[in-house]
Coordinates of C-alpha atoms in Angstrom, one line a residue:
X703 CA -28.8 -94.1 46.8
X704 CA -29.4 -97.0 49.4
X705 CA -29.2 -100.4 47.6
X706 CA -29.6 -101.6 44.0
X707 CA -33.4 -102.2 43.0
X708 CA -34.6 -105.2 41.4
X709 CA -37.2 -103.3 40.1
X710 CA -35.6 -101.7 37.1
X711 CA -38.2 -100.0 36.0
X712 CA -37.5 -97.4 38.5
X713 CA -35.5 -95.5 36.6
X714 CA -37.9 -95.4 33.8
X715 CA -40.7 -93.9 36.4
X716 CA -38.0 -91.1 37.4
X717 CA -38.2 -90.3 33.7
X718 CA -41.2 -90.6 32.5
X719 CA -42.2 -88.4 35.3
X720 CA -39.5 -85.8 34.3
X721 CA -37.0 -86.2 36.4
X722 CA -33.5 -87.1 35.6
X723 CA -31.2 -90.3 37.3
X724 CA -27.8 -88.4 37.6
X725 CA -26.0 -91.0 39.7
X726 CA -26.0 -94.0 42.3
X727 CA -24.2 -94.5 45.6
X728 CA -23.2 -98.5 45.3
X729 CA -21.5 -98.3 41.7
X730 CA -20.9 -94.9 41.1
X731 CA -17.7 -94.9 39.0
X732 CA -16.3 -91.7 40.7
X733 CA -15.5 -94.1 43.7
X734 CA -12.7 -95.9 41.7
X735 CA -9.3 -95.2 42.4
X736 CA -6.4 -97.2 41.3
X737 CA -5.7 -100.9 42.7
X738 CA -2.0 -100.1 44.8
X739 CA 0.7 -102.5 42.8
X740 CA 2.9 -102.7 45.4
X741 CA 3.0 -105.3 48.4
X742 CA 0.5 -108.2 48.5
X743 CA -2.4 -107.9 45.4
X744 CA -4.7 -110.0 47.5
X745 CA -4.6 -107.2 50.5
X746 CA -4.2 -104.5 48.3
X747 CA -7.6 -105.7 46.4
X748 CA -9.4 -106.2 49.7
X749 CA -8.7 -102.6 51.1
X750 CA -9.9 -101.0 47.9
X751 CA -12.7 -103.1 48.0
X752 CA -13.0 -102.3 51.5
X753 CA -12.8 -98.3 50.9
X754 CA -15.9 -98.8 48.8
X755 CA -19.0 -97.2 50.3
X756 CA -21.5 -99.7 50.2
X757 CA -19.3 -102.1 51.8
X758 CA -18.8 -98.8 55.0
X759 CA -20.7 -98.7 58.4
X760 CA -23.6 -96.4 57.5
X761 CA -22.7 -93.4 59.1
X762 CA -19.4 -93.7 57.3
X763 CA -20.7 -94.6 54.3
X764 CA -22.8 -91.0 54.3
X765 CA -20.0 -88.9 55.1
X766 CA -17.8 -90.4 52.0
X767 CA -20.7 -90.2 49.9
X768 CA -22.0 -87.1 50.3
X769 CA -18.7 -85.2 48.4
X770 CA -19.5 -87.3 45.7
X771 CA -23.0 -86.5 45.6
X772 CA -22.3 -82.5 45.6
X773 CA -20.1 -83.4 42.6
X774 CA -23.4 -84.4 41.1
X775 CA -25.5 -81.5 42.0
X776 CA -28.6 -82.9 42.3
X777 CA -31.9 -81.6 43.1
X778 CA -33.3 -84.3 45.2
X779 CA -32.6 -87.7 46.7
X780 CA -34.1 -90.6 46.3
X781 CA -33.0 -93.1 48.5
X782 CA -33.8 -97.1 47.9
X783 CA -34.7 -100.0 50.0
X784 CA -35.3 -103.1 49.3
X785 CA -38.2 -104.6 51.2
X786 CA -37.1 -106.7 54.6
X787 CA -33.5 -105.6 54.2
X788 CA -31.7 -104.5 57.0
X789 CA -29.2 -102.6 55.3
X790 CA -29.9 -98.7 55.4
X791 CA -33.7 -98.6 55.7
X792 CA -33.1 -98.6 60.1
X793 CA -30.9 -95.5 59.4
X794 CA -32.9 -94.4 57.1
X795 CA -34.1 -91.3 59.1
X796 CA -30.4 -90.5 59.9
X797 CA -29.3 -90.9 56.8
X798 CA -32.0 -88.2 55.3
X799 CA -31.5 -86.1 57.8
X800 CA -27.8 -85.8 57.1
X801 CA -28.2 -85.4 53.5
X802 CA -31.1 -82.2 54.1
X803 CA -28.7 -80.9 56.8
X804 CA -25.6 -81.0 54.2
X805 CA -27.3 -80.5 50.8
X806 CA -30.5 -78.9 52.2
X807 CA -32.2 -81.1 48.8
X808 CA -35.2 -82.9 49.4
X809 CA -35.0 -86.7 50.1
X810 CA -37.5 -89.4 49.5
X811 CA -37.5 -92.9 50.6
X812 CA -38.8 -95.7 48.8
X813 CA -38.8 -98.7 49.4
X814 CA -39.0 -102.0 46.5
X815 CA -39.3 -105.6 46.2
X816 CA -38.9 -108.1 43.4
X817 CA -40.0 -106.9 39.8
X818 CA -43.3 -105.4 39.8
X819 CA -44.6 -106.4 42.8
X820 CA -45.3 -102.7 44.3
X821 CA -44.5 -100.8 40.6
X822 CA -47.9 -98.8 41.2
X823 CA -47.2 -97.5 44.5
X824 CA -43.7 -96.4 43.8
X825 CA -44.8 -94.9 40.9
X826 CA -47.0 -92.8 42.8
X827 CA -44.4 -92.3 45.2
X828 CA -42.3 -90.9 43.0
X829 CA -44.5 -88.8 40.9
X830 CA -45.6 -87.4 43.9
X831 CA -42.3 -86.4 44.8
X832 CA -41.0 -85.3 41.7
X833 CA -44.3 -82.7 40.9
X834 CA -43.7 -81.2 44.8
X835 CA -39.9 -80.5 43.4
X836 CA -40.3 -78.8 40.5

């Protein structure tokens, strides 16, 4: 969860390291619920666009996701930054916090920049994490 990485080889290292990529907070598709046809299509797109979670306040944006994320039953959480964002990574702590307090799963934050700029260190990062889960 967090924001979508430029480094796609990401999801590879969750692989190769045995681990398995069962969903993502910004396009999961379970989000999507028909566009209202009624009244103005311009307002109507907005608020669905709106109700989107990446596009919520952060503490929002948790509490709509997590539902979906139970859905999911995942084993961990790996939530993504992207380097000198501002997005989640200064809620960061809250954010894990709420997730280990609701899903009582383990949580770890990474954080990447443009294609394989730090590839090494969040590959260790995440082979660490995936070895102390299973």
């Amino acid at each position: 969860m967090g924001e979508e990485t430029q480094e796609l080889q990401l999801f590879n290292i969750i692989e190769d390291h045995g681990g398995a990529l069962v969903g993502g907070d910004t396009r999961l598709p379970l989000y999507y619920e028909p566009i209202e046809e009624d009244g103005s299509a311009i307002e109507n797109l907005a608020r669905w666009l709106w109700k989107m979670p990446c596009n919520l306040p952060t503490i929002e944006r948790i509490k709509t996701t997590i539902p979906y994320i139970k859905k999911q039953n995942p084993d961990a959480i790996i939530i993504s930054s992207i380097i000198g964002s501002r997005n989640l990574p200064g809620a960061e702590r809250l954010v894990k916090d709420i997730i280990k307090d609701e899903l009582s799963i383990p949580v770890l934050s990474i954080e990447t920049t443009r294609p394989l700029e730090n590839i090494e260190k969040v590959n260790s990062q995440i082979r660490t994490f995936i070895e102390m889960n299973t």
